[in-house]
GROMACS .gro file of C-alpha atoms in nm:
model
  299
    1MET     CA    1  11.042   7.430  10.879
    2LYS     CA    2  10.728   7.574  10.724
    3PHE     CA    3  10.644   7.940  10.679
    4LEU     CA    4  10.276   8.026  10.634
    5PHE     CA    5  10.164   8.380  10.555
    6THR     CA    6   9.849   8.551  10.456
    7SER     CA    7   9.942   8.619   9.620
    8VAL     CA    8  10.054   8.658   8.626
    9ALA     CA    9   9.988   8.494   8.358
   10LEU     CA   10  10.107   8.137   8.401
   11THR     CA   11  10.259   7.914   8.142
   12SER     CA   12  10.055   7.604   8.217
   13VAL     CA   13   9.773   7.487   8.440
   14LEU     CA   14   9.764   7.138   8.588
   15LEU     CA   15   9.432   7.006   8.719
   16ALA     CA   16   9.531   6.789   9.011
   17HIS     CA   17   9.184   6.648   9.064
   18SER     CA   18   8.863   6.631   8.868
   19GLY     CA   19   8.592   6.888   8.937
   20GLU     CA   20   8.455   7.211   8.804
   21CYS     CA   21   8.509   7.559   8.942
   22VAL     CA   22   8.238   7.801   8.838
   23PRO     CA   23   8.379   8.127   8.697
   24ARG     CA   24   8.218   8.445   8.823
   25ALA     CA   25   8.164   8.760   8.619
   26ARG     CA   26   8.480   8.933   8.505
   27ASP     CA   27   8.562   9.265   8.665
   28THR     CA   28   8.552   9.511   8.377
   29SER     CA   29   8.588   9.820   8.596
   30SER     CA   30   8.961   9.790   8.654
   31GLY     CA   31   9.173  10.095   8.581
   32SER     CA   32   9.414  10.159   8.298
   33THR     CA   33   9.763  10.014   8.271
   34PRO     CA   34   9.986  10.143   8.555
   35THR     CA   35  10.235  10.411   8.460
   36GLU     CA   36  10.605  10.378   8.522
   37VAL     CA   37  10.570  10.626   8.809
   38ASP     CA   38  10.301  10.401   8.958
   39ILE     CA   39  10.529  10.099   8.937
   40LEU     CA   40  10.833  10.278   9.077
   41ASN     CA   41  10.626  10.408   9.368
   42PHE     CA   42  10.491  10.059   9.425
   43ALA     CA   43  10.850   9.932   9.435
   44LEU     CA   44  10.941  10.216   9.672
   45THR     CA   45  10.650  10.120   9.897
   46LEU     CA   46  10.796   9.770   9.926
   47GLU     CA   47  11.150   9.899   9.977
   48HIS     CA   48  11.029  10.135  10.253
   49LEU     CA   49  10.868   9.831  10.418
   50GLU     CA   50  11.185   9.622  10.401
   51ASN     CA   51  11.398   9.914  10.515
   52ALA     CA   52  11.175   9.966  10.819
   53PHE     CA   53  11.172   9.594  10.899
   54TYR     CA   54  11.551   9.568  10.915
   55THR     CA   55  11.597   9.900  11.093
   56GLN     CA   56  11.344   9.806  11.362
   57GLY     CA   57  11.462   9.445  11.389
   58LEU     CA   58  11.828   9.528  11.432
   59GLN     CA   59  11.732   9.780  11.699
   60LYS     CA   60  11.524   9.519  11.884
   61TYR     CA   61  11.756   9.218  11.864
   62SER     CA   62  12.112   9.221  11.989
   63GLN     CA   63  12.392   8.989  11.885
   64GLN     CA   64  12.318   8.782  12.196
   65ASP     CA   65  11.952   8.751  12.095
   66PHE     CA   66  12.062   8.592  11.768
   67LEU     CA   67  12.305   8.360  11.946
   68ASP     CA   68  12.036   8.259  12.197
   69GLU     CA   69  11.825   8.137  11.901
   70ASN     CA   70  12.121   7.928  11.776
   71LEU     CA   71  12.167   8.149  11.472
   72PRO     CA   72  12.522   8.181  11.331
   73ALA     CA   73  12.748   8.436  11.499
   74TRP     CA   74  12.801   8.613  11.166
   75ALA     CA   75  12.429   8.634  11.075
   76ARG     CA   76  12.350   8.967  11.238
   77GLY     CA   77  12.640   9.133  11.055
   78ARG     CA   78  12.503   9.007  10.722
   79TRP     CA   79  12.158   9.142  10.809
   80SER     CA   80  12.320   9.478  10.881
   81GLN     CA   81  12.456   9.468  10.526
   82ILE     CA   82  12.110   9.378  10.391
   83ALA     CA   83  11.968   9.672  10.584
   84GLN     CA   84  12.217   9.898  10.407
   85HIS     CA   85  12.112   9.751  10.072
   86GLU     CA   86  11.745   9.823  10.139
   87SER     CA   87  11.825  10.177  10.250
   88THR     CA   88  12.020  10.226   9.927
   89HIS     CA   89  11.726  10.093   9.723
   90VAL     CA   90  11.501  10.349   9.893
   91THR     CA   91  11.743  10.632   9.818
   92PHE     CA   92  11.781  10.518   9.457
   93LEU     CA   93  11.405  10.505   9.392
   94GLU     CA   94  11.346  10.835   9.572
   95GLY     CA   95  11.605  10.991   9.348
   96ALA     CA   96  11.435  10.856   9.037
   97LEU     CA   97  11.090  10.975   9.149
   98GLY     CA   98  11.181  11.313   9.296
   99ASP     CA   99  10.888  11.495   9.458
  100GLN     CA  100  10.650  11.220   9.340
  101ALA     CA  101  10.808  10.964   9.574
  102VAL     CA  102  10.580  10.809   9.837
  103GLN     CA  103  10.682  10.831  10.203
  104PRO     CA  104  10.718  10.539  10.449
  105CYS     CA  105  10.408  10.393  10.612
  106THR     CA  106  10.357  10.266  10.966
  107TYR     CA  107  10.410   9.890  11.005
  108ASN     CA  108  10.328   9.607  11.241
  109PHE     CA  109  10.572   9.326  11.171
  110PRO     CA  110  10.496   8.978  11.312
  111ASP     CA  111  10.846   8.896  11.439
  112THR     CA  112  10.871   8.840  11.815
  113ASP     CA  113  11.230   8.712  11.848
  114ALA     CA  114  11.544   8.673  11.642
  115LYS     CA  115  11.432   8.341  11.493
  116SER     CA  116  11.100   8.478  11.370
  117PHE     CA  117  11.289   8.785  11.244
  118ALA     CA  118  11.484   8.545  11.020
  119ALA     CA  119  11.163   8.384  10.897
  120VAL     CA  120  11.002   8.718  10.812
  121SER     CA  121  11.323   8.830  10.643
  122PHE     CA  122  11.307   8.527  10.414
  123LEU     CA  123  10.943   8.596  10.336
  124LEU     CA  124  10.995   8.965  10.254
  125GLU     CA  125  11.296   8.903  10.034
  126THR     CA  126  11.119   8.623   9.846
  127VAL     CA  127  10.806   8.832   9.793
  128GLY     CA  128  11.029   9.117   9.674
  129VAL     CA  129  11.168   8.893   9.399
  130SER     CA  130  10.815   8.801   9.289
  131ALA     CA  131  10.718   9.169   9.292
  132TYR     CA  132  11.001   9.288   9.069
  133SER     CA  133  10.965   9.000   8.823
  134GLY     CA  134  10.587   9.049   8.801
  135ALA     CA  135  10.614   9.426   8.747
  136ALA     CA  136  10.889   9.413   8.485
  137LYS     CA  137  10.641   9.414   8.197
  138TYR     CA  138  10.532   9.768   8.288
  139LEU     CA  139  10.882   9.918   8.278
  140SER     CA  140  11.079  10.080   7.999
  141ALA     CA  141  11.401   9.926   7.873
  142ASP     CA  142  11.616  10.166   8.074
  143THR     CA  143  11.423  10.126   8.397
  144VAL     CA  144  11.386   9.749   8.376
  145THR     CA  145  11.765   9.713   8.383
  146ALA     CA  146  11.786   9.893   8.718
  147ALA     CA  147  11.491   9.693   8.851
  148ALA     CA  148  11.660   9.370   8.744
  149ALA     CA  149  11.972   9.473   8.934
  150ILE     CA  150  11.764   9.516   9.250
  151LEU     CA  151  11.575   9.191   9.187
  152ALA     CA  152  11.904   8.999   9.165
  153VAL     CA  153  12.018   9.131   9.504
  154GLU     CA  154  11.680   9.053   9.667
  155SER     CA  155  11.710   8.699   9.531
  156ARG     CA  156  12.056   8.663   9.684
  157HIS     CA  157  11.919   8.787  10.016
  158SER     CA  158  11.638   8.530  10.008
  159ALA     CA  159  11.871   8.243   9.921
  160TRP     CA  160  12.119   8.340  10.192
  161VAL     CA  161  11.857   8.360  10.468
  162ASN     CA  162  11.692   8.028  10.391
  163SER     CA  163  12.008   7.832  10.314
  164ALA     CA  164  12.299   7.974  10.513
  165VAL     CA  165  12.101   8.082  10.821
  166LEU     CA  166  11.792   7.860  10.836
  167LYS     CA  167  11.970   7.558  10.678
  168GLU     CA  168  11.699   7.494  10.418
  169ASN     CA  169  11.681   7.511  10.039
  170PRO     CA  170  11.841   7.813   9.869
  171TRP     CA  171  11.604   7.806   9.569
  172ASN     CA  172  11.262   7.676   9.470
  173THR     CA  173  11.211   7.540   9.118
  174ALA     CA  174  11.394   7.632   8.797
  175PHE     CA  175  11.179   7.950   8.793
  176ASP     CA  176  11.073   8.197   9.058
  177THR     CA  177  10.708   8.299   9.072
  178PRO     CA  178  10.611   8.638   8.929
  179LEU     CA  179  10.310   8.792   9.104
  180ASP     CA  180  10.090   9.079   8.993
  181LEU     CA  181  10.047   9.408   9.177
  182ASN     CA  182   9.733   9.313   9.370
  183GLN     CA  183   9.877   8.978   9.475
  184ILE     CA  184  10.191   9.145   9.608
  185TYR     CA  185   9.993   9.420   9.779
  186THR     CA  186   9.775   9.159   9.951
  187LEU     CA  187  10.088   9.013  10.110
  188ALA     CA  188  10.246   9.351  10.192
  189SER     CA  189   9.931   9.515  10.330
  190SER     CA  190   9.908   9.257  10.608
  191VAL     CA  191  10.192   9.440  10.788
  192ILE     CA  192  10.102   9.798  10.686
  193THR     CA  193   9.906   9.982  10.955
  194SER     CA  194   9.866  10.320  10.785
  195CYS     CA  195  10.029  10.540  10.520
  196PRO     CA  196  10.064  10.919  10.488
  197SER     CA  197   9.757  11.078  10.332
  198THR     CA  198   9.988  11.277  10.105
  199ASN     CA  199  10.114  10.962   9.931
  200MET     CA  200   9.988  10.917   9.577
  201ALA     CA  201   9.718  10.654   9.542
  202LEU     CA  202   9.860  10.334   9.399
  203PRO     CA  203   9.660  10.127   9.145
  204VAL     CA  204   9.633   9.829   9.379
  205LYS     CA  205   9.387   9.656   9.607
  206ALA     CA  206   9.424   9.386   9.871
  207PHE     CA  207   9.229   9.063   9.851
  208PRO     CA  208   9.096   8.899  10.169
  209ALA     CA  209   9.352   8.705  10.372
  210LEU     CA  210   9.395   8.331  10.320
  211THR     CA  211   9.547   8.122  10.600
  212PHE     CA  212   9.673   7.765  10.607
  213PRO     CA  213   9.741   7.577  10.932
  214ALA     CA  214  10.095   7.567  11.067
  215GLY     CA  215  10.278   7.255  10.956
  216ALA     CA  216  10.074   7.206  10.638
  217ALA     CA  217  10.274   6.998  10.390
  218PRO     CA  218  10.242   6.853  10.039
  219GLY     CA  219  10.021   6.545  10.030
  220GLN     CA  220   9.825   6.648  10.340
  221THR     CA  221   9.456   6.731  10.350
  222VAL     CA  222   9.418   7.045  10.558
  223GLN     CA  223   9.151   7.297  10.649
  224PHE     CA  224   9.215   7.659  10.556
  225THR     CA  225   9.037   7.983  10.641
  226TYR     CA  226   8.973   8.308  10.457
  227ASN     CA  227   8.785   8.627  10.532
  228ALA     CA  228   8.563   8.666  10.228
  229THR     CA  229   8.202   8.616  10.129
  230SER     CA  230   8.186   8.282   9.952
  231PRO     CA  231   8.047   8.312   9.597
  232SER     CA  232   7.802   8.054   9.469
  233GLY     CA  233   7.942   7.750   9.293
  234THR     CA  234   8.246   7.533   9.347
  235GLN     CA  235   8.574   7.703   9.425
  236CYS     CA  236   8.934   7.597   9.380
  237ILE     CA  237   9.273   7.675   9.521
  238ALA     CA  238   9.548   7.756   9.275
  239PHE     CA  239   9.898   7.674   9.398
  240LEU     CA  240  10.144   7.899   9.212
  241SER     CA  241  10.497   7.763   9.177
  242GLY     CA  242  10.743   7.906   8.928
  243LEU     CA  243  10.564   7.963   8.598
  244ASN     CA  244  10.305   7.692   8.666
  245SER     CA  245   9.989   7.659   8.869
  246THR     CA  246   9.822   7.351   9.008
  247ILE     CA  247   9.449   7.407   9.056
  248VAL     CA  248   9.264   7.183   9.301
  249PRO     CA  249   8.889   7.187   9.380
  250ILE     CA  250   8.807   7.271   9.741
  251GLY     CA  251   8.649   6.994   9.948
  252SER     CA  252   8.380   7.021  10.212
  253ASN     CA  253   8.436   7.248  10.514
  254ASN     CA  254   8.714   7.437  10.337
  255THR     CA  255   8.950   7.142  10.308
  256ILE     CA  256   9.213   7.095  10.041
  257THR     CA  257   9.465   6.826   9.958
  258ILE     CA  258   9.794   6.998   9.892
  259PRO     CA  259   9.953   6.852   9.576
  260SER     CA  260  10.234   6.616   9.672
  261ASN     CA  261  10.476   6.741   9.405
  262LEU     CA  262  10.510   7.097   9.538
  263GLN     CA  263  10.846   7.215   9.670
  264GLY     CA  264  10.990   7.540   9.797
  265VAL     CA  265  10.793   7.863   9.812
  266VAL     CA  266  10.436   7.830   9.682
  267PHE     CA  267  10.162   8.094   9.672
  268ALA     CA  268   9.805   7.973   9.725
  269ILE     CA  269   9.498   8.161   9.597
  270VAL     CA  270   9.126   8.083   9.629
  271THR     CA  271   8.978   8.121   9.282
  272THR     CA  272   8.652   8.053   9.100
  273SER     CA  273   8.826   7.941   8.780
  274ASN     CA  274   8.960   7.595   8.703
  275SER     CA  275   9.181   7.709   8.418
  276THR     CA  276   9.335   8.049   8.488
  277VAL     CA  277   9.460   8.261   8.776
  278THR     CA  278   9.348   8.622   8.741
  279ASP     CA  279   9.245   8.901   8.974
  280ALA     CA  280   8.891   8.882   8.834
  281ASP     CA  281   8.855   8.524   8.958
  282THR     CA  282   9.039   8.568   9.290
  283VAL     CA  283   8.837   8.525   9.611
  284ALA     CA  284   9.117   8.534   9.870
  285GLY     CA  285   9.491   8.514   9.902
  286PRO     CA  286   9.764   8.468   9.825
  287ALA     CA  287   9.899   8.275  10.120
  288PHE     CA  288  10.277   8.231  10.142
  289LEU     CA  289  10.375   7.865  10.187
  290SER     CA  290  10.727   7.724  10.209
  291PHE     CA  291  10.782   7.349  10.169
  292ASP     CA  292  11.148   7.292  10.242
  293PHE     CA  293  11.350   7.020  10.070
  294GLY     CA  294  11.697   6.880  10.118
  295SER     CA  295  12.005   6.847   9.897
  296SER     CA  296  11.864   6.527   9.748
  297ALA     CA  297  11.553   6.726   9.640
  298GLN     CA  298  11.337   6.531   9.886
  299ALA     CA  299  11.095   6.700  10.129
   0.00000   0.00000   0.00000
């Protein structure tokens, strides 16, 4: 099963193929470091999204709908518990922010049945883990403890959905992948239709969407698409996995050979750098990719 969705300083960079990627000019106009209120409201924005997803999904899909998709009889009850968790996270963050708290947005989730609801649930919970781990550096010692407590629960949600329900791997590598604010917002904004004008402006922007074909797998050469003006010079795709990235030059007609050693959830970004993954070098993405593997660690 493969999930593809239109994402940090990384410990190491592996060049999978030879080739140069031409860096473009650095963006020196970015704003100041986000405040703790910014980060908490960003977290609340994501929790509102998850809360709405589960509320709407459990209203749309009955127990029989889940059974008709051959999902376990107990799965819907667990999702009801997850929905309660997300509602509690919203209440907790609203309490911390007081009258500065952002309000829920309007959403357009891509699920069309109980099985796709499960797939989107896995995606949202996994992205939530990357969001909290990536934002931790902006938080004070007191606040980061509470954020870590939420992160741990989101990670349990993600593992449960993919392993117990979808019968795939419960984890990725020895590390999860922290993402920065713009990378997370790129993924989240794809399901956000509009937000209240009274919400405080968050220090984030969305990059153009990056899409891989359904069924793409490690070792395959595939053609991808993205909605961005192509800068001059060679471009690369960085595949983010754990604390590492594998950077591969793009071939002709927007083709790429996916590195054969990738497993689990991987985030792909079109970049103009062959050595780093930064917002200044990002052209499009991230895309959410999931390369499932079995108990023997084989694809």
